[in-house]
XYZ file of C-alpha atoms in Angstrom:
638
model
C 52.526 144.014 71.082
C 54.304 145.393 74.062
C 56.508 143.035 76.165
C 56.270 143.506 79.915
C 59.766 144.156 81.255
C 58.896 142.879 84.753
C 57.777 139.548 83.163
C 61.067 139.393 81.188
C 62.996 139.919 84.422
C 61.159 137.105 86.115
C 61.674 134.933 83.046
C 65.411 135.649 83.046
C 65.635 134.832 86.767
C 63.849 131.456 86.203
C 66.104 130.687 83.234
C 69.195 131.441 85.354
C 67.967 129.128 88.055
C 67.472 126.381 85.573
C 71.054 127.024 84.334
C 72.330 126.802 87.832
C 70.628 123.450 88.267
C 72.098 122.193 84.983
C 75.541 123.254 86.013
C 75.096 121.928 89.537
C 74.374 118.423 88.078
C 77.502 118.734 85.976
C 79.569 119.754 88.977
C 78.352 116.866 91.009
C 79.485 114.403 88.337
C 82.795 116.161 87.715
C 83.968 117.748 90.999
C 87.662 117.499 90.016
C 87.582 120.317 87.397
C 88.384 123.886 88.532
C 86.088 126.792 87.567
C 82.657 125.093 87.479
C 81.891 126.372 91.010
C 82.594 129.949 89.756
C 80.166 129.356 86.839
C 77.496 128.303 89.390
C 78.028 131.493 91.446
C 77.931 133.574 88.194
C 74.574 132.293 87.189
C 73.257 132.620 90.846
C 74.315 136.317 90.512
C 72.243 136.586 87.337
C 69.199 135.013 88.996
C 69.423 137.464 92.039
C 69.962 140.405 89.598
C 66.864 139.860 87.674
C 64.876 139.276 90.854
C 66.017 142.747 92.109
C 64.616 144.362 88.976
C 60.868 144.342 89.922
C 61.720 145.765 93.389
C 62.411 149.066 91.678
C 58.687 149.749 92.086
C 58.979 149.832 95.847
C 59.949 153.453 96.743
C 61.427 152.654 100.119
C 64.059 150.312 98.604
C 64.137 151.556 95.072
C 67.661 152.966 95.010
C 69.024 149.764 96.836
C 67.237 147.442 94.316
C 68.609 149.520 91.432
C 72.176 149.241 92.745
C 72.043 145.526 93.604
C 70.217 144.680 90.296
C 73.107 146.025 88.131
C 75.854 145.050 90.618
C 74.909 141.447 90.688
C 74.704 141.233 86.896
C 78.097 142.642 86.567
C 79.522 140.239 89.225
C 77.813 137.358 87.352
C 79.830 138.191 84.288
C 83.075 138.539 86.344
C 82.514 135.197 88.055
C 81.971 133.606 84.586
C 85.236 135.155 83.471
C 87.121 133.801 86.534
C 85.669 130.410 86.157
C 86.515 130.047 82.521
C 90.137 130.981 83.142
C 90.464 128.551 86.042
C 88.825 125.764 84.000
C 91.488 126.365 81.300
C 94.292 126.538 84.044
C 94.860 130.297 83.382
C 95.369 132.863 86.035
C 93.086 136.015 86.248
C 94.541 139.405 86.738
C 92.943 140.435 90.129
C 94.055 144.013 89.953
C 92.426 144.616 86.601
C 89.123 142.977 87.737
C 89.087 144.953 91.028
C 89.864 148.160 89.140
C 86.955 147.558 86.680
C 84.563 146.798 89.501
C 85.614 149.810 91.610
C 85.346 152.099 88.689
C 81.947 150.701 87.844
C 80.598 151.086 91.375
C 81.891 154.626 91.662
C 80.361 155.926 88.387
C 77.110 153.993 88.922
C 76.647 155.218 92.513
C 77.441 158.777 91.270
C 74.510 158.738 88.801
C 72.363 156.905 91.252
C 72.709 158.920 94.475
C 74.260 162.188 93.536
C 73.086 162.957 90.014
C 70.059 160.560 89.297
C 70.359 159.839 85.601
C 68.959 156.475 84.285
C 70.445 156.984 80.916
C 73.866 157.537 82.242
C 73.503 154.445 84.418
C 72.380 152.271 81.369
C 75.339 153.525 79.384
C 77.728 152.703 82.265
C 76.223 149.266 82.793
C 76.208 148.312 79.084
C 79.638 149.651 78.308
C 81.308 147.923 81.333
C 79.442 144.622 80.483
C 80.622 144.913 76.926
C 84.184 145.484 78.098
C 84.089 142.409 80.278
C 82.574 140.390 77.425
C 85.304 141.499 74.910
C 87.914 140.946 77.546
C 86.737 137.330 78.037
C 86.633 136.793 74.294
C 90.105 138.137 73.754
C 91.629 136.140 76.655
C 90.074 132.894 75.561
C 90.974 133.483 71.876
C 94.561 134.189 72.889
C 94.844 131.123 75.074
C 93.126 128.459 72.879
C 93.427 124.964 74.236
C 93.964 122.705 71.308
C 92.133 119.814 72.890
C 89.088 122.108 73.589
C 89.347 124.279 70.573
C 85.881 123.632 69.143
C 83.934 124.225 72.298
C 86.165 127.116 73.348
C 85.609 128.994 70.029
C 81.829 128.349 70.547
C 82.050 130.137 73.851
C 84.252 132.892 72.612
C 81.655 133.553 69.858
C 78.883 133.824 72.358
C 80.684 136.304 74.520
C 81.809 138.350 71.435
C 78.172 138.543 70.101
C 76.835 139.534 73.539
C 79.572 142.215 73.720
C 78.731 143.605 70.365
C 75.010 143.774 71.333
C 75.803 145.529 74.610
C 78.091 147.974 72.617
C 75.203 148.577 70.218
C 72.893 149.156 73.204
C 75.415 151.823 74.599
C 75.269 153.814 71.461
C 71.543 153.386 70.835
C 70.850 154.799 74.333
C 73.125 157.757 73.770
C 72.065 158.570 70.254
C 68.606 157.062 69.399
C 66.475 156.273 72.411
C 67.579 157.535 75.748
C 66.041 155.717 78.797
C 63.374 157.541 80.609
C 61.937 154.658 82.683
C 63.389 151.233 83.185
C 60.118 149.355 82.673
C 59.244 151.224 79.498
C 59.231 148.365 76.887
C 61.341 150.006 74.191
C 62.662 147.845 71.465
C 66.294 148.193 72.842
C 65.211 147.369 76.414
C 63.126 144.304 75.301
C 66.002 142.908 73.130
C 68.289 143.399 76.117
C 66.265 141.056 78.415
C 65.618 138.690 75.488
C 69.352 138.425 74.725
C 70.142 137.393 78.349
C 67.715 134.508 77.992
C 69.174 133.270 74.781
C 72.862 133.976 75.654
C 72.422 132.478 79.087
C 71.194 129.164 77.577
C 73.999 129.221 75.001
C 76.506 129.882 77.777
C 75.352 126.905 79.748
C 75.305 124.705 76.648
C 78.876 125.824 75.801
C 80.229 125.322 79.284
C 78.705 121.716 79.479
C 80.198 120.973 76.069
C 83.652 122.070 77.379
C 83.297 120.071 80.490
C 82.299 116.795 78.554
C 84.943 117.443 75.942
C 87.644 117.494 78.728
C 86.129 114.501 80.359
C 86.417 112.540 77.112
C 90.017 113.679 76.710
C 90.808 112.638 80.288
C 89.235 109.196 79.754
C 91.319 108.812 76.700
C 94.473 109.846 78.571
C 93.591 107.318 81.242
C 93.396 104.589 78.741
C 96.655 105.643 77.276
C 98.165 105.805 80.832
C 97.255 102.233 81.280
C 98.669 101.196 78.002
C 101.825 103.070 78.762
C 102.231 101.374 82.165
C 101.663 97.924 80.402
C 104.006 98.572 77.446
C 106.809 100.309 79.376
C 107.080 97.801 82.199
C 110.620 96.300 82.293
C 109.074 92.977 83.198
C 107.290 90.564 80.751
C 103.576 91.420 80.836
C 101.122 89.307 78.642
C 97.251 89.092 78.439
C 95.782 85.740 77.368
C 92.294 84.268 77.162
C 91.586 81.962 80.154
C 89.762 79.403 78.069
C 92.197 78.588 75.322
C 95.418 80.590 76.094
C 95.062 82.839 73.079
C 97.501 85.722 73.353
C 95.736 89.146 73.173
C 98.589 91.474 73.972
C 102.227 91.463 74.897
C 104.651 94.280 75.937
C 108.259 94.856 74.836
C 109.411 93.309 78.066
C 107.830 90.017 76.852
C 109.491 90.059 73.484
C 112.908 90.990 75.062
C 112.662 88.142 77.465
C 111.418 85.458 75.048
C 112.812 86.480 71.741
C 109.383 86.156 70.043
C 108.257 89.454 68.252
C 104.629 90.820 68.423
C 103.659 89.362 65.069
C 104.843 85.832 66.273
C 102.773 85.870 69.352
C 99.440 87.822 68.835
C 96.481 85.608 68.049
C 98.309 82.450 68.960
C 97.966 80.127 71.957
C 100.565 80.421 74.640
C 101.092 76.721 74.299
C 102.024 77.149 70.564
C 105.036 79.135 71.500
C 106.369 76.283 73.705
C 107.883 78.611 76.184
C 106.938 76.524 79.290
C 109.619 73.979 79.802
C 107.202 71.950 81.864
C 103.562 72.458 80.690
C 102.327 71.007 84.016
C 103.563 74.174 85.545
C 101.250 76.314 83.547
C 98.336 74.026 84.448
C 99.227 74.503 88.125
C 99.263 78.261 87.676
C 95.873 78.015 85.936
C 94.443 75.872 88.736
C 95.606 78.407 91.334
C 94.073 81.260 89.395
C 90.744 79.467 88.996
C 90.738 78.684 92.637
C 91.768 82.002 94.028
C 91.384 84.473 91.195
C 95.144 85.235 91.321
C 98.564 83.729 91.781
C 101.586 85.456 93.244
C 105.239 84.627 92.948
C 104.930 81.382 90.952
C 108.468 80.173 89.868
C 108.942 78.146 86.811
C 111.368 77.414 84.026
C 110.939 78.828 80.565
C 112.401 78.314 77.190
C 113.306 81.361 74.839
C 112.803 81.272 71.171
C 116.280 79.957 70.588
C 115.851 77.183 73.273
C 117.837 78.983 75.982
C 116.505 78.071 79.463
C 115.539 80.878 81.826
C 113.805 81.124 85.253
C 110.965 83.422 85.904
C 108.624 84.530 88.782
C 105.049 85.182 87.812
C 102.215 87.205 89.374
C 98.906 86.795 87.485
C 95.307 87.741 87.940
C 91.989 87.226 86.031
C 90.313 90.135 84.334
C 87.369 90.541 82.119
C 87.790 92.087 78.657
C 84.525 92.555 76.729
C 82.890 90.077 79.074
C 85.460 87.329 78.402
C 87.772 86.062 81.146
C 91.341 86.763 80.565
C 94.636 86.308 82.529
C 97.092 89.261 82.817
C 100.495 88.193 84.117
C 103.810 89.929 84.918
C 106.914 87.722 84.755
C 110.339 88.910 86.056
C 113.420 87.181 84.842
C 115.261 85.585 88.008
C 117.706 83.534 86.087
C 120.651 85.407 87.446
C 119.320 85.312 90.892
C 118.678 81.556 90.741
C 122.098 80.860 89.515
C 123.664 82.980 92.076
C 121.737 81.249 94.881
C 122.696 77.800 93.506
C 126.374 78.983 93.334
C 126.286 80.227 96.851
C 124.955 76.980 98.153
C 127.476 74.875 96.256
C 130.504 76.937 97.258
C 130.779 79.510 99.835
C 134.493 80.150 98.927
C 133.538 81.378 95.465
C 130.619 83.542 96.172
C 132.664 86.859 96.521
C 133.394 87.355 92.908
C 129.724 86.844 92.058
C 128.094 88.918 94.802
C 130.292 91.998 94.156
C 129.074 92.041 90.511
C 125.443 90.886 90.928
C 122.684 93.358 90.337
C 120.694 92.071 93.301
C 121.512 93.228 96.842
C 123.336 90.753 99.162
C 123.615 90.728 102.987
C 125.334 88.018 105.104
C 124.154 88.306 108.677
C 124.358 86.679 112.155
C 121.349 86.378 114.401
C 121.724 87.721 118.018
C 119.999 85.877 120.836
C 119.314 86.382 124.499
C 120.340 83.949 127.208
C 116.879 82.348 126.884
C 117.668 81.766 123.161
C 115.197 84.389 121.943
C 116.211 86.419 118.807
C 116.618 90.111 119.577
C 118.758 91.389 116.704
C 121.073 90.538 113.851
C 124.454 91.905 112.757
C 125.563 92.716 109.227
C 128.683 90.664 108.504
C 129.058 91.369 104.754
C 127.182 93.287 102.042
C 127.729 94.078 98.486
C 127.592 97.298 96.436
C 124.013 96.654 95.352
C 123.009 96.474 98.924
C 124.036 100.080 99.403
C 122.536 101.120 95.997
C 119.132 99.502 96.675
C 118.712 100.462 100.348
C 120.657 103.784 100.522
C 122.457 102.538 103.739
C 126.234 102.820 104.130
C 128.818 101.509 106.336
C 126.672 98.764 107.903
C 129.270 96.034 108.183
C 129.773 95.043 111.837
C 126.747 96.870 113.034
C 123.380 95.471 114.415
C 120.265 96.314 112.481
C 118.810 98.112 115.571
C 121.564 100.664 115.151
C 121.457 100.926 111.376
C 117.711 101.102 111.088
C 116.171 102.033 114.587
C 112.759 100.434 115.043
C 113.013 98.021 112.049
C 112.023 95.035 114.170
C 108.939 96.743 115.624
C 107.920 98.039 112.204
C 108.451 94.715 110.294
C 108.343 91.955 112.856
C 107.434 89.416 110.205
C 110.804 90.076 108.410
C 112.734 89.438 111.536
C 110.775 86.189 112.222
C 111.504 84.943 108.681
C 115.177 85.505 109.045
C 115.280 83.709 112.364
C 113.373 80.742 110.893
C 115.800 80.276 108.120
C 118.850 80.741 110.378
C 117.584 78.043 112.812
C 116.007 75.466 110.291
C 118.340 75.926 107.315
C 115.268 75.852 105.044
C 115.298 78.504 102.289
C 112.467 80.894 101.982
C 111.382 83.561 99.249
C 108.828 86.309 99.879
C 107.908 89.809 98.964
C 107.683 92.495 101.761
C 107.102 96.085 102.066
C 109.881 97.408 104.236
C 108.329 100.309 106.120
C 111.393 102.126 107.476
C 112.736 102.616 103.933
C 109.323 102.733 102.277
C 110.496 100.123 99.633
C 109.083 96.876 98.396
C 111.690 94.112 98.309
C 111.699 90.654 96.807
C 113.846 88.511 99.140
C 115.293 84.993 98.948
C 116.878 83.795 102.162
C 119.017 80.715 102.916
C 121.298 79.671 105.883
C 124.975 78.583 105.332
C 125.073 77.423 108.890
C 122.842 77.597 112.117
C 122.515 81.070 113.457
C 123.483 82.696 110.214
C 121.566 83.735 107.064
C 122.134 85.312 103.626
C 119.596 87.540 102.189
C 119.570 88.197 98.406
C 116.989 90.923 97.440
C 115.919 93.361 94.679
C 113.868 96.600 94.805
C 110.376 95.750 93.088
C 108.633 99.030 94.179
C 108.120 99.996 90.480
C 106.659 96.512 89.705
C 104.400 96.545 92.764
C 102.992 100.019 91.512
C 102.345 98.504 88.125
C 100.634 95.439 89.623
C 98.494 97.650 91.965
C 97.423 99.857 88.978
C 96.588 96.861 86.891
C 94.649 95.215 89.841
C 92.726 98.348 90.351
C 91.757 98.764 86.799
C 90.738 95.125 86.687
C 88.334 95.546 89.467
C 86.585 98.737 88.605
C 83.756 99.198 86.085
C 85.162 101.922 83.686
C 81.770 103.835 83.309
C 80.429 104.086 86.842
C 83.612 103.668 88.896
C 82.194 100.912 91.135
C 83.119 97.276 91.491
C 82.739 95.244 88.267
C 80.744 91.993 88.398
C 83.711 89.622 89.058
C 85.270 91.676 91.910
C 81.854 92.486 93.412
C 80.865 88.800 93.472
C 84.254 87.955 95.018
C 83.507 90.379 97.856
C 80.113 88.796 98.282
C 81.686 85.243 98.402
C 83.977 86.535 101.235
C 81.089 87.949 103.133
C 79.211 84.511 102.818
C 82.337 82.847 104.390
C 82.240 85.332 107.128
C 78.565 84.484 107.753
C 79.208 80.781 108.081
C 82.156 81.406 110.514
C 80.655 84.061 112.668
C 76.897 84.125 112.020
C 76.883 87.761 110.866
C 73.742 87.955 108.624
C 73.560 90.286 105.577
C 70.994 91.114 102.838
C 71.609 91.037 99.150
C 69.602 93.426 96.901
C 69.343 93.155 93.068
C 68.108 96.193 91.116
C 67.402 96.957 87.528
C 66.592 100.420 86.047
C 63.182 100.332 84.445
C 62.817 101.079 80.831
C 66.511 101.901 80.463
C 66.490 100.824 76.736
C 63.993 103.543 75.965
C 66.360 106.119 77.497
C 69.141 104.958 75.169
C 66.761 104.916 72.185
C 65.167 108.425 72.849
C 68.214 110.426 74.109
C 71.138 108.393 72.922
C 73.862 106.182 74.529
C 75.811 109.262 75.945
C 72.786 110.338 77.831
C 72.261 106.645 78.922
C 75.804 106.734 80.361
C 75.013 109.985 82.146
C 71.984 108.318 83.693
C 73.921 105.285 84.894
C 76.572 107.651 86.431
C 73.975 109.752 88.274
C 72.127 106.594 89.326
C 75.303 105.158 90.956
C 76.076 108.448 92.682
C 72.562 108.574 94.136
C 72.869 104.829 95.347
C 76.346 105.541 96.968
C 74.877 108.402 99.030
C 72.039 106.157 100.292
C 74.136 103.263 101.579
C 76.817 103.010 104.324
C 80.621 102.945 103.725
C 80.745 99.307 104.906
C 78.194 98.261 102.145
C 79.330 97.311 98.677
C 77.766 98.333 95.286
C 78.660 96.567 92.138
C 77.569 96.566 88.481
C 76.202 93.137 87.522
C 75.898 94.049 83.842
C 74.102 96.688 81.715
C 71.642 98.497 83.853
C 71.551 95.832 86.492
C 73.340 96.454 89.885
C 73.775 94.614 93.052
C 74.122 95.869 96.775
C 75.573 93.880 99.669
C 74.170 95.271 102.978
C 76.665 94.062 105.694
C 75.130 92.816 109.028
C 71.705 93.793 107.894
C 68.488 91.640 108.230
C 66.166 91.685 105.368
C 63.525 94.028 107.220
C 66.229 96.722 107.551
C 67.324 96.062 103.958
C 63.783 96.783 102.857
C 63.931 100.093 104.472
C 67.108 100.917 102.609
C 65.573 99.779 99.374
C 62.453 101.948 99.832
C 64.635 104.906 100.718
C 66.635 104.350 97.580
C 63.490 104.116 95.500
C 62.036 107.164 97.044
C 65.202 109.210 96.412
C 65.454 108.151 92.688
C 61.754 109.056 92.070
C 62.324 112.598 93.411
C 65.709 113.154 91.756
C 65.818 114.702 88.282
C 68.715 113.910 86.020
C 69.335 116.913 83.708
C 70.416 115.676 80.284
C 70.670 119.056 78.706
C 69.401 122.575 79.167
C 65.836 121.622 78.531
C 65.556 117.886 79.101
C 65.519 116.102 82.415
C 64.308 112.617 83.460
C 63.836 110.576 86.705
C 64.654 107.030 86.947
C 62.592 104.224 88.407
C 63.931 100.935 89.540
C 62.690 97.426 90.360
C 64.263 95.591 93.256
C 64.529 92.164 94.603
C 65.884 91.403 98.126
C 66.908 88.217 99.968
C 68.636 87.496 103.234
C 71.440 84.935 103.636
C 70.568 81.584 105.357
C 72.504 78.583 106.608
C 71.712 76.512 103.523
C 73.553 78.955 101.253
C 76.785 77.209 100.373
C 77.714 79.489 97.584
C 76.565 82.853 96.487
C 74.872 81.558 93.277
C 71.859 80.542 95.341
C 71.633 84.037 96.931
C 71.883 85.764 93.482
C 69.224 83.346 92.201
C 66.773 84.263 94.899
C 67.292 87.856 94.501
C 66.942 87.631 90.761
C 63.617 85.826 91.084
C 62.390 88.533 93.468
C 63.636 91.163 90.979
C 61.723 89.716 87.979
C 58.647 89.258 90.058
C 58.811 92.955 90.653
C 59.245 93.548 87.006
C 56.289 91.260 86.085
C 54.012 93.007 88.657
C 54.400 96.447 86.912
C 57.950 97.608 87.638
C 59.063 100.306 90.084
C 58.454 97.752 92.798
C 60.370 96.051 95.649
C 59.968 92.335 96.201
C 61.397 90.227 98.950
C 62.274 86.539 98.063
C 60.308 83.933 99.973
């Protein structure tokens, strides 16, 4: 049975387009990796090349179609080569690539326009293609990435096999079956087109495996990064269950501060360790966390394992681990600072010996006032060595802050106001502030030895703030989809409800559930299910505004908060999302794709809503009404 070469060219083009679609979906999901865009261009070149092949029959453009048919196929291989090197963070040799392309174009053009010889052109194309295939195989084999070794060897094998076949084709054309007509279905010609279909699919499969293998490695590294931040923080960090205080994890900073080792803490209640000198302080901390979701700069007294009393300042926040509320807290030992402050207040005469050797920065200053008794500046009267070390400022004694740090008052007016309050009232204050002129976070305690004067004792907490911000970010984001998790999303919704009652700005809340999601996991596996959830979220994000919020309520259930949107407009958004999902295919692998359908329930806020639970309840009822009426529906709560 003879195989029609024109049909094979069309099949190759269609296969290349499908491969482009698969890689495009991969590129959309993982835009951060270099090289994937070059793969897309490479397969586009293959698709164009095979489309040019049937145009050889048109005499007016025969030579043009022959030239571009072969050139685009060669370029496709080159682009795959460049993409693979960049994906592996390797650098291509542009001079060699340009030399190969120029040589190929020169020889091919000679045997096309000057001495028309199809056999010679076939030999040139096959030999140059084989050269590129072997070059790719050698370069990848020489630069194996240990973390991608399996998938990289798979791709190397594919390129090497195709190179061997093209080398065989070169010798076959020279010695066995010279080419007389491109469309004559010889065994070698047919095998060549069939090989492109098979190898193209294997290329795509191998590339996707490489991307997903790197993605898994990056996710593992992100987890290890979080654990590294937690474990290497110089402050005491601890994670406990909210309900019973059971200790889940502690870092070395905690064991160094308290004297308890890991074995003595893990699995026990924080109360069993008896580290709170006053247990009522812990309850106050818990009450603040339950009320606000966090607690900052809570000072308390603690007892070490040997009974030594220390002072600590705590910042804590609730997080969900495996669906169970926990508290993550960071405690800094401020024992030395507290003792220093107390000593300074008791005896100004003895403060010099302490302040010169203290780790914290110290500045004794005098406020400067206008004739109308308005504060306009302050003058540094005395500073210690740590002041210079922490701020980088030298020779400041006797100078006003406006000269030492121009623009400080305008950039941080709140700091200036706090110093003035303490200098006039004599009431001490403690606070954290980001000092913009120096780009540093400071933890500052201020007291006044006499009216018009103040003493600031401070430390650089920039590193701790970075740790806290990293922990807070990780605690608010759903790890799989990258959107708000349930707790943080509902917190944002509660804030919007407060805004509604204060300013009357309406909003619509939308609950959605992916229909038949369990069957996707059962049929294609949980990895494919995760891919569907990620693609689903990307689609939703493209259909809502930046001011709107999207959160994962749990499993395959999501919520959308449409700001300043009545339910009629919210219904339009819901229909647009539904229509987009129905028409968007999610490519799971080279030959499997699915579309997702979703059931949705909408409700608009009203003046009787005193908490967000009532809004969620209405939207939930509307959602399950949509489910019960056949799914893939949108229902508005009554």
